[in-house]
PDB file of C-alpha atoms in Angstrom:
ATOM      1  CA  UNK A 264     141.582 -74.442  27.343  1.00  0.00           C
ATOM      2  CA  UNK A 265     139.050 -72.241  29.188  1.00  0.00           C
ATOM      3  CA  UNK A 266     139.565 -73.319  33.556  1.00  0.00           C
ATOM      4  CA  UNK A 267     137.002 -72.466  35.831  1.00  0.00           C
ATOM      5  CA  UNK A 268     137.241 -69.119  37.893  1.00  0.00           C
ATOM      6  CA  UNK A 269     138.152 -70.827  40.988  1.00  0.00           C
ATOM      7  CA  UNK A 270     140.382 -73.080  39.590  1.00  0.00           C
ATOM      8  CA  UNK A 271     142.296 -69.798  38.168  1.00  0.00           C
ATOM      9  CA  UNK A 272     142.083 -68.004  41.358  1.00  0.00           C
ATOM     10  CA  UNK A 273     143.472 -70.908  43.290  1.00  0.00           C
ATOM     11  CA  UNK A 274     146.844 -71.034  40.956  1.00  0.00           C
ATOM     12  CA  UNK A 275     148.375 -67.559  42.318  1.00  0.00           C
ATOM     13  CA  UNK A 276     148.036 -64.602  44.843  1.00  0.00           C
ATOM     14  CA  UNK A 277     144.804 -62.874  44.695  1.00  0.00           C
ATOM     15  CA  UNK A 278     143.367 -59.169  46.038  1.00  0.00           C
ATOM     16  CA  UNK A 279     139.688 -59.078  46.980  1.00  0.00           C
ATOM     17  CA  UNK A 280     137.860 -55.974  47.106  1.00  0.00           C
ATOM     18  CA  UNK A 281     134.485 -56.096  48.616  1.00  0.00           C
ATOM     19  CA  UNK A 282     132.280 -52.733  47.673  1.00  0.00           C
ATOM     20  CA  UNK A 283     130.052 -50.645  49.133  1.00  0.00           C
ATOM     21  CA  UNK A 284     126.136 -51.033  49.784  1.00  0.00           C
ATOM     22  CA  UNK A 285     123.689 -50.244  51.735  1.00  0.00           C
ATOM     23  CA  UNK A 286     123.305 -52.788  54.110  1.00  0.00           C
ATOM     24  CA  UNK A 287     125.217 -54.737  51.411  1.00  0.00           C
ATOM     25  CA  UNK A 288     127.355 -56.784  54.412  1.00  0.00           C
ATOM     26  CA  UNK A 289     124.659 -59.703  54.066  1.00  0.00           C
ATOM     27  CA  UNK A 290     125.495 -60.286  50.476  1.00  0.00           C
ATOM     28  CA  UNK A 291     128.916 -60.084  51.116  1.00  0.00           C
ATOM     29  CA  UNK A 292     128.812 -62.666  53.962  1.00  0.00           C
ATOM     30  CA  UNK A 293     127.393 -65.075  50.938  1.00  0.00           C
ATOM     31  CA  UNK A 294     130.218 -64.331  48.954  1.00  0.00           C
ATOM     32  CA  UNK A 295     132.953 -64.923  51.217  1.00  0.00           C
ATOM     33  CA  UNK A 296     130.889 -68.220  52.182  1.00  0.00           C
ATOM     34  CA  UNK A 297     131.387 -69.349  48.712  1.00  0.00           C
ATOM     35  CA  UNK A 298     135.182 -68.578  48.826  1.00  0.00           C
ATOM     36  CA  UNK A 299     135.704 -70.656  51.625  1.00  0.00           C
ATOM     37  CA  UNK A 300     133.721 -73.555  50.328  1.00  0.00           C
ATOM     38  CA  UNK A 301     136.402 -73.322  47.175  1.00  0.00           C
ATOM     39  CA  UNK A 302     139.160 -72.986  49.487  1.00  0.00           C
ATOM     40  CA  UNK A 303     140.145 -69.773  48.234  1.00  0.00           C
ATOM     41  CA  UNK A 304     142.324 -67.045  50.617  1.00  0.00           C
ATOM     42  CA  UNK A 305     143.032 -63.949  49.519  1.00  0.00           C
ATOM     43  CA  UNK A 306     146.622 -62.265  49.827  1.00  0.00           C
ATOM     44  CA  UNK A 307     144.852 -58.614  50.702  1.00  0.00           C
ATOM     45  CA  UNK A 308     141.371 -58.025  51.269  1.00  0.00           C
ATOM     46  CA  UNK A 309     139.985 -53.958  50.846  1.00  0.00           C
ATOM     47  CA  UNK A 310     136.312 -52.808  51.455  1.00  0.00           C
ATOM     48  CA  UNK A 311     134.439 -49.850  51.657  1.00  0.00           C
ATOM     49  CA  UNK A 312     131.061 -49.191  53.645  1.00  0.00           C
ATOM     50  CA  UNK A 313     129.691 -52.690  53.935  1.00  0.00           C
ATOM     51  CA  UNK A 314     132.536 -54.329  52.657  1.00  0.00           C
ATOM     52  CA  UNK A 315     134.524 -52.796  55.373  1.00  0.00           C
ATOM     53  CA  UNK A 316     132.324 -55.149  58.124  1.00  0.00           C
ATOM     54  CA  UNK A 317     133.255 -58.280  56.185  1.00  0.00           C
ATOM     55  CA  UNK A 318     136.837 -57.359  54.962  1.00  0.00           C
ATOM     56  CA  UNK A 319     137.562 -56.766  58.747  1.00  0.00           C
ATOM     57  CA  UNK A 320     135.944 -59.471  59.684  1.00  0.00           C
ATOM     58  CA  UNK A 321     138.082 -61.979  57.432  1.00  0.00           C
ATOM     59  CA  UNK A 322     141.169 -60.104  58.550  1.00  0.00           C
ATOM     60  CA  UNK A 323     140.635 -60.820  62.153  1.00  0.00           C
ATOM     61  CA  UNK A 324     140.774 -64.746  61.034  1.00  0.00           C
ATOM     62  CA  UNK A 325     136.898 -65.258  61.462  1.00  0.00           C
ATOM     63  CA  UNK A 326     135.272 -68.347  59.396  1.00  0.00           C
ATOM     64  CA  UNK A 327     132.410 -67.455  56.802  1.00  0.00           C
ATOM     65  CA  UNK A 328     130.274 -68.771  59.203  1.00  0.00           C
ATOM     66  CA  UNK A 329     131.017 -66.346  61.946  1.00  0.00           C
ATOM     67  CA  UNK A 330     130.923 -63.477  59.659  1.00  0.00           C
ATOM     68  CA  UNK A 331     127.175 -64.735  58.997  1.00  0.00           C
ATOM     69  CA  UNK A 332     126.803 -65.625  62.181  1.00  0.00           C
ATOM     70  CA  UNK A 333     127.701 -61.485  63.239  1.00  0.00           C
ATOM     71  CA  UNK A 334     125.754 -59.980  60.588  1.00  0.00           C
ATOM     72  CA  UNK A 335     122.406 -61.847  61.196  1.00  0.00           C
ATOM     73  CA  UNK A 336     122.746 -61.100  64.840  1.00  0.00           C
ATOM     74  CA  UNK A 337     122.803 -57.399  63.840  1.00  0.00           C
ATOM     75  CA  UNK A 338     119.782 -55.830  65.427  1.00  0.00           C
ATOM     76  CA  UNK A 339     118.445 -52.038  65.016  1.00  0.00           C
ATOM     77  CA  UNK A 340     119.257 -51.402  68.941  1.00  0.00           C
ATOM     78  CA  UNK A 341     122.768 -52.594  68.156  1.00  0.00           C
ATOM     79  CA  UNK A 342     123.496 -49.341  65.979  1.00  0.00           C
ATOM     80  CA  UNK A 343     120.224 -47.237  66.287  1.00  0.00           C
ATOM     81  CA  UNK A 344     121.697 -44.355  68.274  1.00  0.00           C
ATOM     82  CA  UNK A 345     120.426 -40.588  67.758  1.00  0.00           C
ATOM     83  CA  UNK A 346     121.979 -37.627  68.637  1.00  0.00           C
ATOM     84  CA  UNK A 347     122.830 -33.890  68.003  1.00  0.00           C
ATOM     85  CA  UNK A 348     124.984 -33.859  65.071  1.00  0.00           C
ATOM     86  CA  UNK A 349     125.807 -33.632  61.056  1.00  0.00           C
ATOM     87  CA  UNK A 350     123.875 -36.308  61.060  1.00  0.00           C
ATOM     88  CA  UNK A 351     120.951 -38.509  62.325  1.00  0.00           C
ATOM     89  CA  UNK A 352     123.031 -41.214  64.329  1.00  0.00           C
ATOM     90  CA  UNK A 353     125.795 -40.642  66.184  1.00  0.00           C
ATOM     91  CA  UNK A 354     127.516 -44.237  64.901  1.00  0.00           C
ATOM     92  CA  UNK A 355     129.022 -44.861  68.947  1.00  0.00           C
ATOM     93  CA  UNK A 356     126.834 -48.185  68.769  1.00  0.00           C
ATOM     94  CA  UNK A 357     128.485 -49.364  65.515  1.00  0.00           C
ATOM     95  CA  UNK A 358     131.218 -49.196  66.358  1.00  0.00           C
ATOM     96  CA  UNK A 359     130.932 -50.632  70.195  1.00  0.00           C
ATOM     97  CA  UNK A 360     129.152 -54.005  68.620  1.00  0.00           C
ATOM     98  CA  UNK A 361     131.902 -54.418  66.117  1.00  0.00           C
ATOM     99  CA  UNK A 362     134.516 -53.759  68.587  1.00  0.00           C
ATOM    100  CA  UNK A 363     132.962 -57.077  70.699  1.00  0.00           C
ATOM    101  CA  UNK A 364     133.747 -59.283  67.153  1.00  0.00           C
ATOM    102  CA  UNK A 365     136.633 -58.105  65.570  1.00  0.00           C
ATOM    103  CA  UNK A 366     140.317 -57.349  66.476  1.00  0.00           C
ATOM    104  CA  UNK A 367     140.913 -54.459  68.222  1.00  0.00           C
ATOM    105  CA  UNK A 368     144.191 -52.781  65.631  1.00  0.00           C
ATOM    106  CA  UNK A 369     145.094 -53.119  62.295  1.00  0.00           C
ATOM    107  CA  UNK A 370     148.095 -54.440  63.771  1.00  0.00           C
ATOM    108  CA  UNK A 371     146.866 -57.782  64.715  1.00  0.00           C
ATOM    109  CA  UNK A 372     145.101 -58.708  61.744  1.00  0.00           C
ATOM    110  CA  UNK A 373     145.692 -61.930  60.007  1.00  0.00           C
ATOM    111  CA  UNK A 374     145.878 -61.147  56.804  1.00  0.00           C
ATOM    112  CA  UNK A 375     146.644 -57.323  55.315  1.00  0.00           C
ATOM    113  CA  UNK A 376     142.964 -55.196  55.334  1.00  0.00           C
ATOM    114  CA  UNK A 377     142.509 -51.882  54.173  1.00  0.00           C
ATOM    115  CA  UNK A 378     139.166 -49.589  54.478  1.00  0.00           C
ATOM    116  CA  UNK A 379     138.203 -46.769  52.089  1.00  0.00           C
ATOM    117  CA  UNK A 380     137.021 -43.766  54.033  1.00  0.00           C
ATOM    118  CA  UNK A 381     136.055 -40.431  52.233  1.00  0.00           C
ATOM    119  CA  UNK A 382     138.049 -37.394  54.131  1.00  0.00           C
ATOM    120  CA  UNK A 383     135.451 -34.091  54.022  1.00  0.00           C
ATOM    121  CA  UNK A 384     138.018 -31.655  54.666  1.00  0.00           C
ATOM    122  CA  UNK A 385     140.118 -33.087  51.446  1.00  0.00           C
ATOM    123  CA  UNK A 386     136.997 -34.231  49.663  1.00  0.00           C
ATOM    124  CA  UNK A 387     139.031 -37.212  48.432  1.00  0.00           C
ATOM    125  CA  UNK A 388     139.066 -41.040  49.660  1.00  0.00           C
ATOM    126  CA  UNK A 389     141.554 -42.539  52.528  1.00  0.00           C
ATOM    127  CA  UNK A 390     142.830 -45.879  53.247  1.00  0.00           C
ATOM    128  CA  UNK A 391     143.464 -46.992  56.564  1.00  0.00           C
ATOM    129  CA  UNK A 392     145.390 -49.223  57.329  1.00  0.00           C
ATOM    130  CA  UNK A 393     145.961 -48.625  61.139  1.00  0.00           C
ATOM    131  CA  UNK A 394     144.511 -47.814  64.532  1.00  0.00           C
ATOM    132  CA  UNK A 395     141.106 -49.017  65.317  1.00  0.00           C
ATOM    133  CA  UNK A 396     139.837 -51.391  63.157  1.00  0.00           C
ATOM    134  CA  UNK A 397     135.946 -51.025  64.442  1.00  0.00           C
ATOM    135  CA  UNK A 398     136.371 -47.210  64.420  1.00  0.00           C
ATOM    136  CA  UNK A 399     137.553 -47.310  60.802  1.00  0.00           C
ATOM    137  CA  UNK A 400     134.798 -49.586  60.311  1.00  0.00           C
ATOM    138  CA  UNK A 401     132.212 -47.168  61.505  1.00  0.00           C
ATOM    139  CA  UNK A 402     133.867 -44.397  59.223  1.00  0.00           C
ATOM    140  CA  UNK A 403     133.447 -46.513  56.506  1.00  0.00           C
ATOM    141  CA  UNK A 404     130.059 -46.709  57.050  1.00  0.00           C
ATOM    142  CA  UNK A 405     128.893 -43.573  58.252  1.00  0.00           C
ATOM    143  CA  UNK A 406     126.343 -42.686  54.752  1.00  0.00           C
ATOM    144  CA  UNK A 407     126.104 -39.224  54.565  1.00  0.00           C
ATOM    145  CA  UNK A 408     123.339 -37.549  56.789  1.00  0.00           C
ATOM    146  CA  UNK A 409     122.591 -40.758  57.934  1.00  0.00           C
ATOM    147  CA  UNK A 410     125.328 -40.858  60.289  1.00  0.00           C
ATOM    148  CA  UNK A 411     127.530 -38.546  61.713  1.00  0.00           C
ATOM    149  CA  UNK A 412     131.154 -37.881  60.577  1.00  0.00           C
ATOM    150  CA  UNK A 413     133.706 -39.444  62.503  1.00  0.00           C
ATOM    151  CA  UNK A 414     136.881 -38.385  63.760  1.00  0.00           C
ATOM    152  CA  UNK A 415     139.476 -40.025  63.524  1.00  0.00           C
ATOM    153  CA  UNK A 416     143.523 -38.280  64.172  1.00  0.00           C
ATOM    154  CA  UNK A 417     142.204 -34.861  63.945  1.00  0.00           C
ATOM    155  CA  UNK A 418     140.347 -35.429  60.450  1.00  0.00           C
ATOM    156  CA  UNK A 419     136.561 -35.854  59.462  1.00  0.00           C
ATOM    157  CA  UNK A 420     135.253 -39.035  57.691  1.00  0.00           C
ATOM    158  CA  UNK A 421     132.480 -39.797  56.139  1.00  0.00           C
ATOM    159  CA  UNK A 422     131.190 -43.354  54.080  1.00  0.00           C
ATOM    160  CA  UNK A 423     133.918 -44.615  51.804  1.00  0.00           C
ATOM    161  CA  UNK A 424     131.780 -45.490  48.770  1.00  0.00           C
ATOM    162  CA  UNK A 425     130.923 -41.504  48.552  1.00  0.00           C
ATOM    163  CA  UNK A 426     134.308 -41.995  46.112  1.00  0.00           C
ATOM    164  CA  UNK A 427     135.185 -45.383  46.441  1.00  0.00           C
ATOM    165  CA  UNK A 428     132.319 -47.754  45.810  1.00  0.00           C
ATOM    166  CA  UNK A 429     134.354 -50.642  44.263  1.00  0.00           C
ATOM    167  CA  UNK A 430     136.993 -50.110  47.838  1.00  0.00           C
ATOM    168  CA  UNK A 431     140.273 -50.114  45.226  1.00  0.00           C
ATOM    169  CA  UNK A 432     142.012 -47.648  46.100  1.00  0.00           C
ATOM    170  CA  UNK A 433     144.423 -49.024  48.018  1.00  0.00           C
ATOM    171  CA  UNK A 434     144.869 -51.872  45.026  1.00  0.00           C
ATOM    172  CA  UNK A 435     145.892 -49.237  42.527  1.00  0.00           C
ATOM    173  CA  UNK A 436     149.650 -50.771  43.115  1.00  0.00           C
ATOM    174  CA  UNK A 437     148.444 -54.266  43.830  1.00  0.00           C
ATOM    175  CA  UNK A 438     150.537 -57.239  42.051  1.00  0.00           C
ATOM    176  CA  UNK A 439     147.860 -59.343  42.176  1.00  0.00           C
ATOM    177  CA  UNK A 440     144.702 -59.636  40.188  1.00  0.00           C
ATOM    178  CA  UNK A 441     141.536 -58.398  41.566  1.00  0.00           C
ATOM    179  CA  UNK A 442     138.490 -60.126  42.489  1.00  0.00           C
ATOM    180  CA  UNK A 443     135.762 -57.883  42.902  1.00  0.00           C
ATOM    181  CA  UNK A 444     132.639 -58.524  44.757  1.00  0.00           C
ATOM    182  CA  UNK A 445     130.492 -55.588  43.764  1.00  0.00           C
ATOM    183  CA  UNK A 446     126.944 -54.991  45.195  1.00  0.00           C
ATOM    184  CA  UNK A 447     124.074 -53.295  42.764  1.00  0.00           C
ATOM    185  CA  UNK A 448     123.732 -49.334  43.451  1.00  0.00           C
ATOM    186  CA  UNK A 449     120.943 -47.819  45.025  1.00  0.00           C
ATOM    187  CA  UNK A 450     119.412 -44.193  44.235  1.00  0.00           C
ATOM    188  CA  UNK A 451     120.154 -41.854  41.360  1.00  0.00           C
ATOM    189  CA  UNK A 452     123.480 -40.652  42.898  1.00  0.00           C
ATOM    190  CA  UNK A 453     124.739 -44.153  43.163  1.00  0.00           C
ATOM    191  CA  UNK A 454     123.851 -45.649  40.321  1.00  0.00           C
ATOM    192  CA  UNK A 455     125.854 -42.807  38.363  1.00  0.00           C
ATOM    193  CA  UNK A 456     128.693 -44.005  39.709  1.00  0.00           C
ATOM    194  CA  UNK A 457     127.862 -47.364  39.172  1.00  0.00           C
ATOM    195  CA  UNK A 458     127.938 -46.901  35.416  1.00  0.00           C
ATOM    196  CA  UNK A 459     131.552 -45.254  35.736  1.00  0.00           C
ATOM    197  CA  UNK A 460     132.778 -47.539  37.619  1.00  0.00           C
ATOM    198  CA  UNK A 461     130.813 -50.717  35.560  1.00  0.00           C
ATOM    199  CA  UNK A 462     132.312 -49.418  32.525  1.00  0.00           C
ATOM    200  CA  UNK A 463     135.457 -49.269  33.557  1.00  0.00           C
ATOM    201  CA  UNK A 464     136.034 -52.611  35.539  1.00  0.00           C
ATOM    202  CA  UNK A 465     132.941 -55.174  34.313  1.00  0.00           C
ATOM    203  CA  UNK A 466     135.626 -56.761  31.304  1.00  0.00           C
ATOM    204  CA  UNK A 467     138.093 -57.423  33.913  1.00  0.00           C
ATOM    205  CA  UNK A 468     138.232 -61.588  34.524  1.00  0.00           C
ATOM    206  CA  UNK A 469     137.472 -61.592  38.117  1.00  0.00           C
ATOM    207  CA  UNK A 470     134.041 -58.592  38.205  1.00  0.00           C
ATOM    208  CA  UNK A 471     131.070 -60.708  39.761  1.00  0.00           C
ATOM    209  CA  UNK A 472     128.280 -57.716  40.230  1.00  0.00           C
ATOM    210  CA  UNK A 473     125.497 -59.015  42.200  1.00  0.00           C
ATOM    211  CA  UNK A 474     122.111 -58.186  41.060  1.00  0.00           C
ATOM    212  CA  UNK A 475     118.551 -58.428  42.242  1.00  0.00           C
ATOM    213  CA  UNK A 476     119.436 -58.426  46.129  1.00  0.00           C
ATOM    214  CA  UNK A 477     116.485 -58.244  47.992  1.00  0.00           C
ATOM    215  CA  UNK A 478     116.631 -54.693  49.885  1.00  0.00           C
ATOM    216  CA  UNK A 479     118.176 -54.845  53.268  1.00  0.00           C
ATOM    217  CA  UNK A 480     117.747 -51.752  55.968  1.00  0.00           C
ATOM    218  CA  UNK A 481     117.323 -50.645  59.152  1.00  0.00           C
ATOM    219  CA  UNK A 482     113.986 -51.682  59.027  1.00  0.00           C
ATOM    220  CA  UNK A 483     114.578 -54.903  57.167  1.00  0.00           C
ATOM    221  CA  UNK A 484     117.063 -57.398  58.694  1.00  0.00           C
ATOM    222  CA  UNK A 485     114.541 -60.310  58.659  1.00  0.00           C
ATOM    223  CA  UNK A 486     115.838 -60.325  54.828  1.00  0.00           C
ATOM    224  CA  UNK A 487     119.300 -61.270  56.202  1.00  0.00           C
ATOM    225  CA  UNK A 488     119.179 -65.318  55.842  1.00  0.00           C
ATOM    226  CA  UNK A 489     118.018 -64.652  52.335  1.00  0.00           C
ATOM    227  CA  UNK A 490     120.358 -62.238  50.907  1.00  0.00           C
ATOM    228  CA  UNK A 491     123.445 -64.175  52.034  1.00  0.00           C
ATOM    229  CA  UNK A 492     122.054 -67.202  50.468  1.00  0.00           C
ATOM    230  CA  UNK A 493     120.937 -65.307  47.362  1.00  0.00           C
ATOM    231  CA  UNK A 494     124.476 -63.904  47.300  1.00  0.00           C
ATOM    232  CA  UNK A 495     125.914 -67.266  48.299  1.00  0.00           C
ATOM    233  CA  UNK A 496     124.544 -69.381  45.289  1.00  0.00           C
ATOM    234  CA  UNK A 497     125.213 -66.740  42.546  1.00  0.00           C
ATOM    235  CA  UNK A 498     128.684 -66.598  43.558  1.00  0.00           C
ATOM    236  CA  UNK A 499     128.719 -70.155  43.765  1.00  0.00           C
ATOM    237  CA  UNK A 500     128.157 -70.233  39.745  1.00  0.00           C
ATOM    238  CA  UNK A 501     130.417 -67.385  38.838  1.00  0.00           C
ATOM    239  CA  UNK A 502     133.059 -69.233  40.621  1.00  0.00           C
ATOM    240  CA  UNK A 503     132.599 -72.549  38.791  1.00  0.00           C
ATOM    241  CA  UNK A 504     132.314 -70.325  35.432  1.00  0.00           C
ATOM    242  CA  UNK A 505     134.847 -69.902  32.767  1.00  0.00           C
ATOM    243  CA  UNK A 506     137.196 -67.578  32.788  1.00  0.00           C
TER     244      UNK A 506
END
């Protein structure tokens, strides 16, 4: 007898990986939303880019409402700073109005996080999984060109979903199943990964890829309310779904 995903979900230990996106953290805020409303905790929580805001945010024990709450208060000023560099914005901003909302170290999370990064120098993803937890956050989501590298023990890092889109690399050894929250791709480059990584995951029981987001952007926060609702009500029916 087929159960519903939730229902499944809430029986054992469960990994959630929440993927990159540009400006994806609004859709991700619905997701998580819906979680909560099931009553559903995961055991480790990874994310990449966007989902690095909202994976840190549920590890530093904030409601879905306070994640929502943090990403429609987001305004341009709060991360809008340019400056001489690899890269139109420096990212200092970022990271300073994260550091005001989530815990300071890895160390004092309250539930295991880990945050895809892409290392230049070795042209391969990291996972961190200590130090700062805004400053990893900001590496995370520093999109090539768009924002400067960041620095972080001595090495350069750049936006995790450059090779980690799905943010599962630090899963690969994972004894629990996956859920995976994974935003649409946008631009040619993306959206060649997408298929990879699409084809490779889609079949597993716990893929929800969220389509037909309204576009989010510097320039576009106003869409904020309705993303995260958007987000919020699909998940909503892929959690009460078979599985």
């Amino acid at each position: 007898m087929q159960k519903r995903r939730a229902d499944a979900l809430a029986e054992k230990p469960f990994s959630l990986s929440l993927s990159s996106g540009f400006f994806g953290f609004f859709a991700h805020a619905g997701f998580v939303q819906a979680l909560e409303e099931m009553q559903l905790k995961p055991e480790v929580v990874t994310g990449s880019s966007a989902g690095a805001i909202v994976s840190a945010g549920l590890g530093s024990g904030l409601s879905a409402k306070e994640i929502r709450n943090i990403c429609l208060g987001l305004k341009k000023s709060d991360f809008w700073d340019p400056g001489l560099g690899f890269g139109l914005l420096k990212g200092e901003k970022l990271e300073q109005f994260l550091g005001g909302h989530l815990l300071k170290d890895f160390s004092e999370m309250k539930l295991p996080v880990q945050i895809s990064v892409f290392d230049i120098l070795a042209r391969k993803t990291k996972v961190l999984t200590s130090g700062s937890v805004a400053k990893a956050c900001r590496a995370s989501c520093a999109v090539p060109l768009l924002f400067q590298p960041v620095r972080i023990d001595g090495r350069l890092y750049w936006d995790g979903g450059v090779l980690d889109r799905p943010a599962i690399k630090g899963l690969e050894e994972s004894p629990y199943p996956i859920v995976y929250h994974y935003l649409d791709a946008k631009g040619w480059v993306s959206n060649l990964e997408d298929r990879r990584i699409y084809k490779k995951h889609h079949e597993a029981p716990f893929f929800l890829k969220t389509l037909k987001i309204p576009a989010a952007g510097p320039n576009k926060l106003h869409v904020g309310p309705e993303v995260i609702d958007y987000a919020y009500k699909e998940s909503l029916k892929w959690l009460s779904g078979k599985v």
